[in-house]
Short mmCIF file of C-alpha atoms in Angstrom, two decimals:
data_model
loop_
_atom_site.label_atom_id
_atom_site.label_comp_id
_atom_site.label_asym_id
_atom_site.label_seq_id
_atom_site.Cartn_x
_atom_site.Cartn_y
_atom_site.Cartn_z
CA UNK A 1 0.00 0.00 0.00
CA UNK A 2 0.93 3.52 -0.70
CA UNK A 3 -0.03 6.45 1.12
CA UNK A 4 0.60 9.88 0.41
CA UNK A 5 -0.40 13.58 1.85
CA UNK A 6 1.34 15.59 -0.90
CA UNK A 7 1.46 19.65 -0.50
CA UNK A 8 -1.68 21.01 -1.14
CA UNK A 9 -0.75 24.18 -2.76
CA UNK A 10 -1.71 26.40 -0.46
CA UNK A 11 1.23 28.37 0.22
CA UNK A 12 1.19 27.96 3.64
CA UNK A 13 2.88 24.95 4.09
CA UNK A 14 6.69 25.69 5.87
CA UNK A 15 8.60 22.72 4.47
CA UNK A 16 7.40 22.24 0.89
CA UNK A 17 7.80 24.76 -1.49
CA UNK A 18 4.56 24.28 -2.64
CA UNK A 19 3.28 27.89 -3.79
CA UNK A 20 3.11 27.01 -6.90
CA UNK A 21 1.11 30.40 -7.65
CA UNK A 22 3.60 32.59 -8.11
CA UNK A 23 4.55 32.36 -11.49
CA UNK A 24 0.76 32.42 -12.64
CA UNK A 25 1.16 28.78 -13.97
CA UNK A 26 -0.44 27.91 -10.20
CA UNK A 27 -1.95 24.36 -11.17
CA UNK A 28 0.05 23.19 -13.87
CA UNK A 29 3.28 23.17 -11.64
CA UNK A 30 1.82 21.75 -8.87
CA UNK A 31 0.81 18.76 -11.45
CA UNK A 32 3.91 19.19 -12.58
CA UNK A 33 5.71 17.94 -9.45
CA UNK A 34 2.83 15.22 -9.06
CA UNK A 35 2.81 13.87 -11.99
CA UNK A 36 5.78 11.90 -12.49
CA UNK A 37 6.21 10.76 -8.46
CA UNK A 38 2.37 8.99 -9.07
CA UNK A 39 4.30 7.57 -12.27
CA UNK A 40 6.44 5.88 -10.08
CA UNK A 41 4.26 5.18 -7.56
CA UNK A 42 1.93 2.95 -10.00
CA UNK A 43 5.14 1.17 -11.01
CA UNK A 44 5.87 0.33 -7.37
CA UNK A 45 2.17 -0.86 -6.70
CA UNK A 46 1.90 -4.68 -6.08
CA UNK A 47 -1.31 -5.93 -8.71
CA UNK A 48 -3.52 -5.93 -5.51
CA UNK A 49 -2.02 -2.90 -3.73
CA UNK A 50 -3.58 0.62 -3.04
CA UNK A 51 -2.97 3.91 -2.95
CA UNK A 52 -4.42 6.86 -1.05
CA UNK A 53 -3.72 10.34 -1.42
CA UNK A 54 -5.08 13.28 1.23
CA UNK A 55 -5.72 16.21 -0.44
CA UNK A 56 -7.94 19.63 -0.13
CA UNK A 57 -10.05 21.26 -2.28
CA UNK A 58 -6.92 23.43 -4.46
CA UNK A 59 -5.92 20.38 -6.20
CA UNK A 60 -8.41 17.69 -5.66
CA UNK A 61 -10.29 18.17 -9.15
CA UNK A 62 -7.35 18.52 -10.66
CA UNK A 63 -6.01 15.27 -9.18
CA UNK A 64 -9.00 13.27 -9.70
CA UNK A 65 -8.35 13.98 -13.11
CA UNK A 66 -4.63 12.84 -13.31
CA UNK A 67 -5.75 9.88 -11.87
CA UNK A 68 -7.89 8.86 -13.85
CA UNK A 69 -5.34 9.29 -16.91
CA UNK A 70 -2.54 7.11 -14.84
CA UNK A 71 -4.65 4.43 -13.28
CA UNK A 72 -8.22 4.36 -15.14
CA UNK A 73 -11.77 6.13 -14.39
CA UNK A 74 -12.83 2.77 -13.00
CA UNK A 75 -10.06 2.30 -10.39
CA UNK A 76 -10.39 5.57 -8.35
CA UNK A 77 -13.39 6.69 -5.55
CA UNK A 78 -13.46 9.75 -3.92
CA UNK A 79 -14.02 10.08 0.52
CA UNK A 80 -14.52 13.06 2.03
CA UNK A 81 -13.15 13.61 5.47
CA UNK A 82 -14.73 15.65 7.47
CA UNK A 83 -11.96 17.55 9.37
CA UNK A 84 -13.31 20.23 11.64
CA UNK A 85 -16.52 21.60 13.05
CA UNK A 86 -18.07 25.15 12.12
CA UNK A 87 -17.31 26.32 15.58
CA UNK A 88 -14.37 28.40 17.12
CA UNK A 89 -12.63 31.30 16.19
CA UNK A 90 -12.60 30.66 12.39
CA UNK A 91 -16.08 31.17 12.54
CA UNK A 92 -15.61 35.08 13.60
CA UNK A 93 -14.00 36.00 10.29
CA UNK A 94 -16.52 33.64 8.72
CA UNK A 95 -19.27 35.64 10.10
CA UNK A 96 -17.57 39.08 9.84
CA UNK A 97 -16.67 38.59 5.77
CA UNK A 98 -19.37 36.36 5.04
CA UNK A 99 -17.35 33.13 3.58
CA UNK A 100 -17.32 29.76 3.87
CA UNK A 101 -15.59 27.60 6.11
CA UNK A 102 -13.79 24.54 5.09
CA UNK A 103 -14.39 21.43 7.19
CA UNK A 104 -13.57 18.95 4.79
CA UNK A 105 -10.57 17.11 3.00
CA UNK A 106 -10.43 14.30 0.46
CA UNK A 107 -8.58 10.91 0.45
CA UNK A 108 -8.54 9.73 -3.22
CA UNK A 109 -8.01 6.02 -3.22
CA UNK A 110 -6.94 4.60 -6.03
CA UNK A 111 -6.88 0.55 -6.99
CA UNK A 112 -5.92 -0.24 -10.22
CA UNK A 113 -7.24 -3.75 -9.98
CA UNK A 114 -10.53 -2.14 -9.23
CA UNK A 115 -12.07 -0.81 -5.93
CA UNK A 116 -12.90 -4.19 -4.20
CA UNK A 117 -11.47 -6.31 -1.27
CA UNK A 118 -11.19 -3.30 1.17
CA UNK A 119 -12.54 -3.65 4.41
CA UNK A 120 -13.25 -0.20 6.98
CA UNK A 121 -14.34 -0.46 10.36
CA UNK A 122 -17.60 -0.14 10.72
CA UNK A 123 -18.80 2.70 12.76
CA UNK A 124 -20.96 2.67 15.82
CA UNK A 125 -24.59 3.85 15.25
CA UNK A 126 -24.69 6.72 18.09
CA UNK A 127 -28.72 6.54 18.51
CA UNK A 128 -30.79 3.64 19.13
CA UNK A 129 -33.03 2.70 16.52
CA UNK A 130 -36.63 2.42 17.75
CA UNK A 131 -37.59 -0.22 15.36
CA UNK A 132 -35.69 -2.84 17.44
CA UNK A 133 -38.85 -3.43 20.61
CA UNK A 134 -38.59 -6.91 21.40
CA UNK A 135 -37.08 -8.06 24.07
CA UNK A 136 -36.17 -11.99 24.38
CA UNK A 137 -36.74 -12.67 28.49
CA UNK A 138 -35.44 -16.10 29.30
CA UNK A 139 -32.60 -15.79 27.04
CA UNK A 140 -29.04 -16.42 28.17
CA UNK A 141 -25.66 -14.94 26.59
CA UNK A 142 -24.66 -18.58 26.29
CA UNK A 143 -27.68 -19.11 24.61
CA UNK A 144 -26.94 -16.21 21.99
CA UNK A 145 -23.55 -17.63 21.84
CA UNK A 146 -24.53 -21.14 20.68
CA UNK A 147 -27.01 -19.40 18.14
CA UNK A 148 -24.42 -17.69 16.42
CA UNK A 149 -22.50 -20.78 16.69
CA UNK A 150 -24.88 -22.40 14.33
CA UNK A 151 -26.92 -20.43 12.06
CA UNK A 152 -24.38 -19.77 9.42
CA UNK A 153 -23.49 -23.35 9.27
CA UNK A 154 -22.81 -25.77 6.56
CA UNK A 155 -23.06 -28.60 8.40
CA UNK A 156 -25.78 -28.12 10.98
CA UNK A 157 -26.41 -31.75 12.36
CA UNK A 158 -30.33 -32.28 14.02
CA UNK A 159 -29.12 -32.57 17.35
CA UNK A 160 -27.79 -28.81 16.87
CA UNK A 161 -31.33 -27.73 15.75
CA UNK A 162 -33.38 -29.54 18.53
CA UNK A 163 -30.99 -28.00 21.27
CA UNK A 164 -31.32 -24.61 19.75
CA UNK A 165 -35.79 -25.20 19.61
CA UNK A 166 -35.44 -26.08 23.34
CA UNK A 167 -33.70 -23.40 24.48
CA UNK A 168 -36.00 -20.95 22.27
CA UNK A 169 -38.82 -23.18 23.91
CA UNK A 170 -38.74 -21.30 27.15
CA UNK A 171 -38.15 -17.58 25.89
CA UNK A 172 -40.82 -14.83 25.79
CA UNK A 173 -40.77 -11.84 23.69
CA UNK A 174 -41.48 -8.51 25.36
CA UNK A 175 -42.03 -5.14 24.41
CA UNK A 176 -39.08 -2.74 25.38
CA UNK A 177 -41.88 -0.82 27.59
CA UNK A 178 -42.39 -3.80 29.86
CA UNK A 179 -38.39 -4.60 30.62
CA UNK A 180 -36.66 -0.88 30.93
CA UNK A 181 -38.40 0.85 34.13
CA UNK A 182 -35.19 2.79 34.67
CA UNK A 183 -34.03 6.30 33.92
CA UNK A 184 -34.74 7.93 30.54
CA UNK A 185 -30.83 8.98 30.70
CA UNK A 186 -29.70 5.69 31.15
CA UNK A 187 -31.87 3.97 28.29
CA UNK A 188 -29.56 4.70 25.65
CA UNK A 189 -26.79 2.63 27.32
CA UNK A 190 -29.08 0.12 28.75
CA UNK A 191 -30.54 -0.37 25.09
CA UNK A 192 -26.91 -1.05 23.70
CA UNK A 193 -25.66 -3.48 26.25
CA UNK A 194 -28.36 -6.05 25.91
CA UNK A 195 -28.57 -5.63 22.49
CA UNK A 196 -27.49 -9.13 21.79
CA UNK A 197 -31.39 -10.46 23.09
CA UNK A 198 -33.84 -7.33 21.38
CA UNK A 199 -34.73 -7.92 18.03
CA UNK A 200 -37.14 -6.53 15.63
CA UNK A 201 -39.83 -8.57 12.69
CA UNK A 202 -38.70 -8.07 9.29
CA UNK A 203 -40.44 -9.52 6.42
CA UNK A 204 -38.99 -12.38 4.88
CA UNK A 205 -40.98 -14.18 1.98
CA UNK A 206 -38.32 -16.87 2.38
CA UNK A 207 -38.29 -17.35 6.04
CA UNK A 208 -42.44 -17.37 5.83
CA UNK A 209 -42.70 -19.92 3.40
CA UNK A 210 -40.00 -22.16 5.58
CA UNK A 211 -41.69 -21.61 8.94
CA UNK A 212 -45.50 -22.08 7.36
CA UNK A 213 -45.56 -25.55 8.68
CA UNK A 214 -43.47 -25.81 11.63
CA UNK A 215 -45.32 -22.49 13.30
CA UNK A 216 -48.83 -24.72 13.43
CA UNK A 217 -47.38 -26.69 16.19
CA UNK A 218 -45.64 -24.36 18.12
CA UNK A 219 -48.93 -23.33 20.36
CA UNK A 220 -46.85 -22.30 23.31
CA UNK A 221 -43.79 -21.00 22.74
CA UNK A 222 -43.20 -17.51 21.10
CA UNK A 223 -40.16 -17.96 19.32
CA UNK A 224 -38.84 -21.28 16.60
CA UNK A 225 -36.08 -21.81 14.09
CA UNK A 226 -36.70 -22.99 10.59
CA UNK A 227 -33.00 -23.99 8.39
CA UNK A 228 -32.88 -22.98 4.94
CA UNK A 229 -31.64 -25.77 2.22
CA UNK A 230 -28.33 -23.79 2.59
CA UNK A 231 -27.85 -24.59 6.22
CA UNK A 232 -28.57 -21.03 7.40
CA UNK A 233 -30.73 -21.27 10.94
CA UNK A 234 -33.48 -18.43 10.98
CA UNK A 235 -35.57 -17.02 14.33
CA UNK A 236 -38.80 -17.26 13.68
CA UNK A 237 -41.71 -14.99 15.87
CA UNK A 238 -44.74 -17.50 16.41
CA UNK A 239 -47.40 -14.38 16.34
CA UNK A 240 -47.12 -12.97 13.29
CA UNK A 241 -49.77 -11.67 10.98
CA UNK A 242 -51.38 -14.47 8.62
CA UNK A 243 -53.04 -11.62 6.82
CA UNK A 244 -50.88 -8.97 6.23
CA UNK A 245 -49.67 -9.25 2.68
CA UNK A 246 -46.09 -8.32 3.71
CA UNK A 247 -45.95 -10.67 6.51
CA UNK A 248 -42.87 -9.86 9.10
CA UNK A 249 -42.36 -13.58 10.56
CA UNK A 250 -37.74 -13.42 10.55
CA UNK A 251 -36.29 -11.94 13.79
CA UNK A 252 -33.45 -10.19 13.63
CA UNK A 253 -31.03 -8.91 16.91
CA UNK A 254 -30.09 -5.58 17.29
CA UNK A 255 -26.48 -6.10 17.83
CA UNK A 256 -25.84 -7.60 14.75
CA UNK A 257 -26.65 -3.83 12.75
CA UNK A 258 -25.63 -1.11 15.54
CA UNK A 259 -22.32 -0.65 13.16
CA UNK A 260 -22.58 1.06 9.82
CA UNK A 261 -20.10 1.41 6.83
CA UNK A 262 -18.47 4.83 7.09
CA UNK A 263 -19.03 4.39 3.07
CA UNK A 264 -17.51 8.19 1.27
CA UNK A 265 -18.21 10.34 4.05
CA UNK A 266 -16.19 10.13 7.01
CA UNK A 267 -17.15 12.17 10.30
CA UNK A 268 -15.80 10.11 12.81
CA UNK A 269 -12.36 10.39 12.55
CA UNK A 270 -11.07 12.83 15.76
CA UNK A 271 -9.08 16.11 14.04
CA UNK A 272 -8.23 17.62 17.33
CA UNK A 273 -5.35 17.05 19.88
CA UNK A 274 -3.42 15.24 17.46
CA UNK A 275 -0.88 17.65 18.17
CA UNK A 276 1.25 15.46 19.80
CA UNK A 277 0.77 12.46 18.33
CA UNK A 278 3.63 10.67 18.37
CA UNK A 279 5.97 12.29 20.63
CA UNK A 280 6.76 14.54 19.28
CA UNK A 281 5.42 18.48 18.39
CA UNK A 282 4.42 19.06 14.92
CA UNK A 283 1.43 21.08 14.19
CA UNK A 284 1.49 22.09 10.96
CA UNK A 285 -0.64 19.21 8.43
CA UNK A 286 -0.28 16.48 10.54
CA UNK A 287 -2.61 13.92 9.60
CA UNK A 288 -4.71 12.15 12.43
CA UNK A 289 -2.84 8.93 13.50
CA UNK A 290 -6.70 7.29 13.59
CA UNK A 291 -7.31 8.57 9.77
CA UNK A 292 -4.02 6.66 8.39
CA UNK A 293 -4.46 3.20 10.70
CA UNK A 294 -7.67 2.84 9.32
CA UNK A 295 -6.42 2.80 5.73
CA UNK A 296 -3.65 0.40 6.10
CA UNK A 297 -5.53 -2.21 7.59
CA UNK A 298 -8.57 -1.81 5.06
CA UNK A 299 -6.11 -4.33 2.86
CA UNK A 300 -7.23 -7.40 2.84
CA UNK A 301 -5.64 -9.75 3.34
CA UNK A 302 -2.57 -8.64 5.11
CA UNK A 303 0.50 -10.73 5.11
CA UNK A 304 3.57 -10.81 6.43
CA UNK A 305 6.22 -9.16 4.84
CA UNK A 306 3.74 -6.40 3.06
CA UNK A 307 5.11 -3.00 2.71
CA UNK A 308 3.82 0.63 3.39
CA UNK A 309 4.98 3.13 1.85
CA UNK A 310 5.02 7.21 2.17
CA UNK A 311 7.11 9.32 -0.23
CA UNK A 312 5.67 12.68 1.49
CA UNK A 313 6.50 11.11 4.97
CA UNK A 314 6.77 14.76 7.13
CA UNK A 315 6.25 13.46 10.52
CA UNK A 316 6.26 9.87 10.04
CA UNK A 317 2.16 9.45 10.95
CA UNK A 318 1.99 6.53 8.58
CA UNK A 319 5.12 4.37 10.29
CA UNK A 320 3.19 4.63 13.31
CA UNK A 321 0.50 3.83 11.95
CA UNK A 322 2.19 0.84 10.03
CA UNK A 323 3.25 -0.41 13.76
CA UNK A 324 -0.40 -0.06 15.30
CA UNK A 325 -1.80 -2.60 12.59
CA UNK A 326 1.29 -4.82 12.91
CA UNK A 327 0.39 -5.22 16.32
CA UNK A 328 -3.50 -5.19 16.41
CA UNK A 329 -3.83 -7.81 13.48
CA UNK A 330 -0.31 -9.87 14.90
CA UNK A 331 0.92 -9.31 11.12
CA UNK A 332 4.53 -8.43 10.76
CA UNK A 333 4.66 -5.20 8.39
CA UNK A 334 7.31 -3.21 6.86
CA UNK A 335 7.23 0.38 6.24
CA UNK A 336 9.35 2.67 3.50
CA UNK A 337 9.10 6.24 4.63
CA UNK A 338 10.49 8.91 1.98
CA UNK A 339 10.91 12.77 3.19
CA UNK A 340 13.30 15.58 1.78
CA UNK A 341 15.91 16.17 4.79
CA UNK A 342 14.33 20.35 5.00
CA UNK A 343 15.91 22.64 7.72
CA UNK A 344 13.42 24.04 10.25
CA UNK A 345 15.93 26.89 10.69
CA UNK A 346 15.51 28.01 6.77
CA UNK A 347 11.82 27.11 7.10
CA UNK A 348 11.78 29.53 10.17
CA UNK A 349 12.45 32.49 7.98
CA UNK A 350 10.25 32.55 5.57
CA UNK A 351 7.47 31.11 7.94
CA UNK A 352 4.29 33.57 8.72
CA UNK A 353 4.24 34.46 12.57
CA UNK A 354 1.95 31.68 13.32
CA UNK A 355 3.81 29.16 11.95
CA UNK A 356 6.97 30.28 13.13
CA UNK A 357 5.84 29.62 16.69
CA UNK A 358 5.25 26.13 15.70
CA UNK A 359 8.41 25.69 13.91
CA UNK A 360 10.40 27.35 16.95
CA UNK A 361 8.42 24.82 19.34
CA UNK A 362 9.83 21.24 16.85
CA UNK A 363 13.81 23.32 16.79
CA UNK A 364 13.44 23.23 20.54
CA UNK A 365 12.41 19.68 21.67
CA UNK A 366 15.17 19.01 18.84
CA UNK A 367 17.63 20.97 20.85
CA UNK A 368 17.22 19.27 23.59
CA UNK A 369 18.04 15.82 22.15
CA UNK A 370 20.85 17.51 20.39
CA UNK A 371 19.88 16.44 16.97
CA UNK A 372 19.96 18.18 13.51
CA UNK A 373 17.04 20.68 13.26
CA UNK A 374 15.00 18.64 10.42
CA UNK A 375 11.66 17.85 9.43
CA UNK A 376 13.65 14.07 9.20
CA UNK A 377 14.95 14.14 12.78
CA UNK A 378 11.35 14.54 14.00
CA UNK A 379 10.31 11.78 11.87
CA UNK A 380 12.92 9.31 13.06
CA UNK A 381 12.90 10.45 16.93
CA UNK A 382 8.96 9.63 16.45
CA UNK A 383 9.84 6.07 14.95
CA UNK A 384 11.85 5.35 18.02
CA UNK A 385 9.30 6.34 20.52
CA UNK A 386 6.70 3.91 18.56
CA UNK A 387 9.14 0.81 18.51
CA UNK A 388 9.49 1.35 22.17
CA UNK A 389 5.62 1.51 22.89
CA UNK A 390 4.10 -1.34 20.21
CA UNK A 391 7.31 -3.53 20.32
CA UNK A 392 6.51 -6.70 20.96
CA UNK A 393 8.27 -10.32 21.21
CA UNK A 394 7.57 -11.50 18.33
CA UNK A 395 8.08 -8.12 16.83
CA UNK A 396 11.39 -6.21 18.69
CA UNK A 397 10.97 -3.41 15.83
CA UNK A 398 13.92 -1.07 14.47
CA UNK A 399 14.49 1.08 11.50
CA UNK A 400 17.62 1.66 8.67
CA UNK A 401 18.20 4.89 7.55
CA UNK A 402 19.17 5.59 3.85
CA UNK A 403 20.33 9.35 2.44
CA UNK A 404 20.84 10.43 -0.77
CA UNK A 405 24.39 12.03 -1.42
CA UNK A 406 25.63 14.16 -4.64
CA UNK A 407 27.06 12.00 -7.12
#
């Protein structure tokens, strides 16, 4: 995988000389410099691989575009990341010259094998949805545990099946308004924990015409389970409408859909006090360490021995990042981490007052470890306080460093 968070051609980056407006050719040199590293970058690509590139709204039409003509139309979708609220002290000049605030970047990801096989971590729904009501009294966690045990199984054997109809022999479903008698505040987190045993009715023309028969013996209990020809093992409710034209017989557990795809439009990525991320100070276009963990480990599979790489590297964020997922999905990863060896003393001149503070604040903790004053030095003093915190046995961790020298 490749990621990338190239200048953005704002002129106010400090370490990138990335005003590419002031010769009145502002887009085409920016492309210009683009161009050719993408080039490579599709060269270095395994067949499977993926690329994603951060970017803002200066560049990101024209990037789309390049793209497209490197990679194909078909092999490119769009995300936007929301990346701050409309709230704070933007929002005075906002107000007072009646613009509009920008709360939103772009990750352009880019497959050339086609956008399939990736995998993001589903989100957790923040609000309860009212359609799930039922509540299943009499209905154990080991009992949900054996159920999903089961009902996506090939080779469900009879004595699986009978268990499962005894144990659904002795529950009773129950309207949410006749279990919670707590506090209204409380509900919410109530609802969510035993959302493993509420369900709701869906309709199911499948499911109906399975549980048709079985349902005219089941006099007592409220709840069955009918198994399709494929082996799949459905909940059936006993009392459902032999009328209704849509009938709603298949039960279905809350827990099983309070996550949602984040699909294109991220929100729930955290933008704020990622300052120090890492160890080290660096406030100027550091990209959330949360953002860049989620895309390397929506590869999958991952395998040992895969590499990550970052040709626009600044602080290091994505060898981190490479280290988290090593460790969270016990796969041993490598990461290749490119960045241009810039003074922060030079950068410190030409810097506006704002981000000179911030430039003066990375020279000092620099200073005080007596290394070079670099954009580098941060990057590598950051990959040394990861290997110390996500080392583990099986992974002691370490880095080589390569520089380029003048033939």
């Amino acid at each position: 995988m490749i990621y990338i968070d190239p200048p953005y051609n704002t002129g106010k980056d400090f370490i990138y000389k990335d005003r590419f407006d002031t010769s009145g050719r502002r887009h085409t040199n920016w492309l210009n410099m683009i161009f050719p590293r993408l080039l490579v970058a599709k060269n270095l690509l395994h067949p499977e691989g993926m690329i994603y590139i951060s970017i803002d709204d200066n560049e990101v039409f024209n990037l789309v575009k390049v793209c497209e003509e490197i990679f194909g139309y078909d092999a490119i979708k769009v995300i936007v990341v929301k990346m701050s609220e409309a709230s704070g002290l933007k929002m005075a000049s906002v107000k007072k010259l009646g613009t509009i605030p920008k709360l939103k970047e772009y990750i352009i990801a880019i497959k050339p094998s086609g956008i399939n096989g990736i995998e993001f971590t589903p989100i957790k729904k923040i609000k309860w949805d009212s359609a799930y009501n039922l509540y299943l009294d009499n209905f154990s966690r080991e009992h949900r545990d054996f159920y999903d045990s089961i009902k996506d199984s090939k080779y469900l054997s009879d004595e699986q099946l009978k268990k499962l109809d005894e144990i659904l022999s002795g529950v009773t479903l129950k309207p949410l308004t006749e279990v919670y008698k707590g506090a209204a505040s409380k509900k919410n987190e109530w609802l969510f924990n035993n959302s493993w045993r509420i369900c709701q009715c869906v309709k199911s023309s499948s499911v109906h015409k399975l549980s048709e028969e079985k349902r005219k013996n089941k006099k007592t209990s409220d709840v069955f389970s009918v198994k399709s020809a494929q082996g799949l093992v459905y909940l059936v409710r006993v009392t459902y409408s032999e009328t209704s034209r849509n009938p709603r017989p298949q039960l279905i557990f809350a827990s099983d859909h309070l996550f949602v795809h984040p699909g294109d439009f991220w929100s729930h990525i955290k933008t704020t006090g990622i300052n120090n991320e890492g160890g080290v100070p660096f406030k100027n276009g550091k990209k959330p360490l949360k953002l860049v963990t989620e895309l390397i480990g929506s590869l999958k599979p991952l395998n040992d021995g895969d590499i990550v790489l970052d040709f626009f590297a600044g602080s290091a964020t994505t060898g981190e990042a490479t280290m988290i997922v090593s460790k969270n999905k016990d796969v041993k990863l490598n990461y290749i981490l490119v960045q241009l060896p810039e003074s922060l003393e030079d950068a410190c001149k030409l810097a506006s007052a704002d981000a000179k503070k911030q430039i003066k604040e990375s020279m000092d903790y620099l200073n005080a470890l007596g290394k070079p004053l670099s954009l580098t030095e941060l990057g590598k003093q950051r990959m040394r306080i990861s290997i110390e915190k996500y080392k583990t046995e099986s992974q002691a961790g370490g880095f080589k460093v390569f520089k380029l020298v003048t033939a």
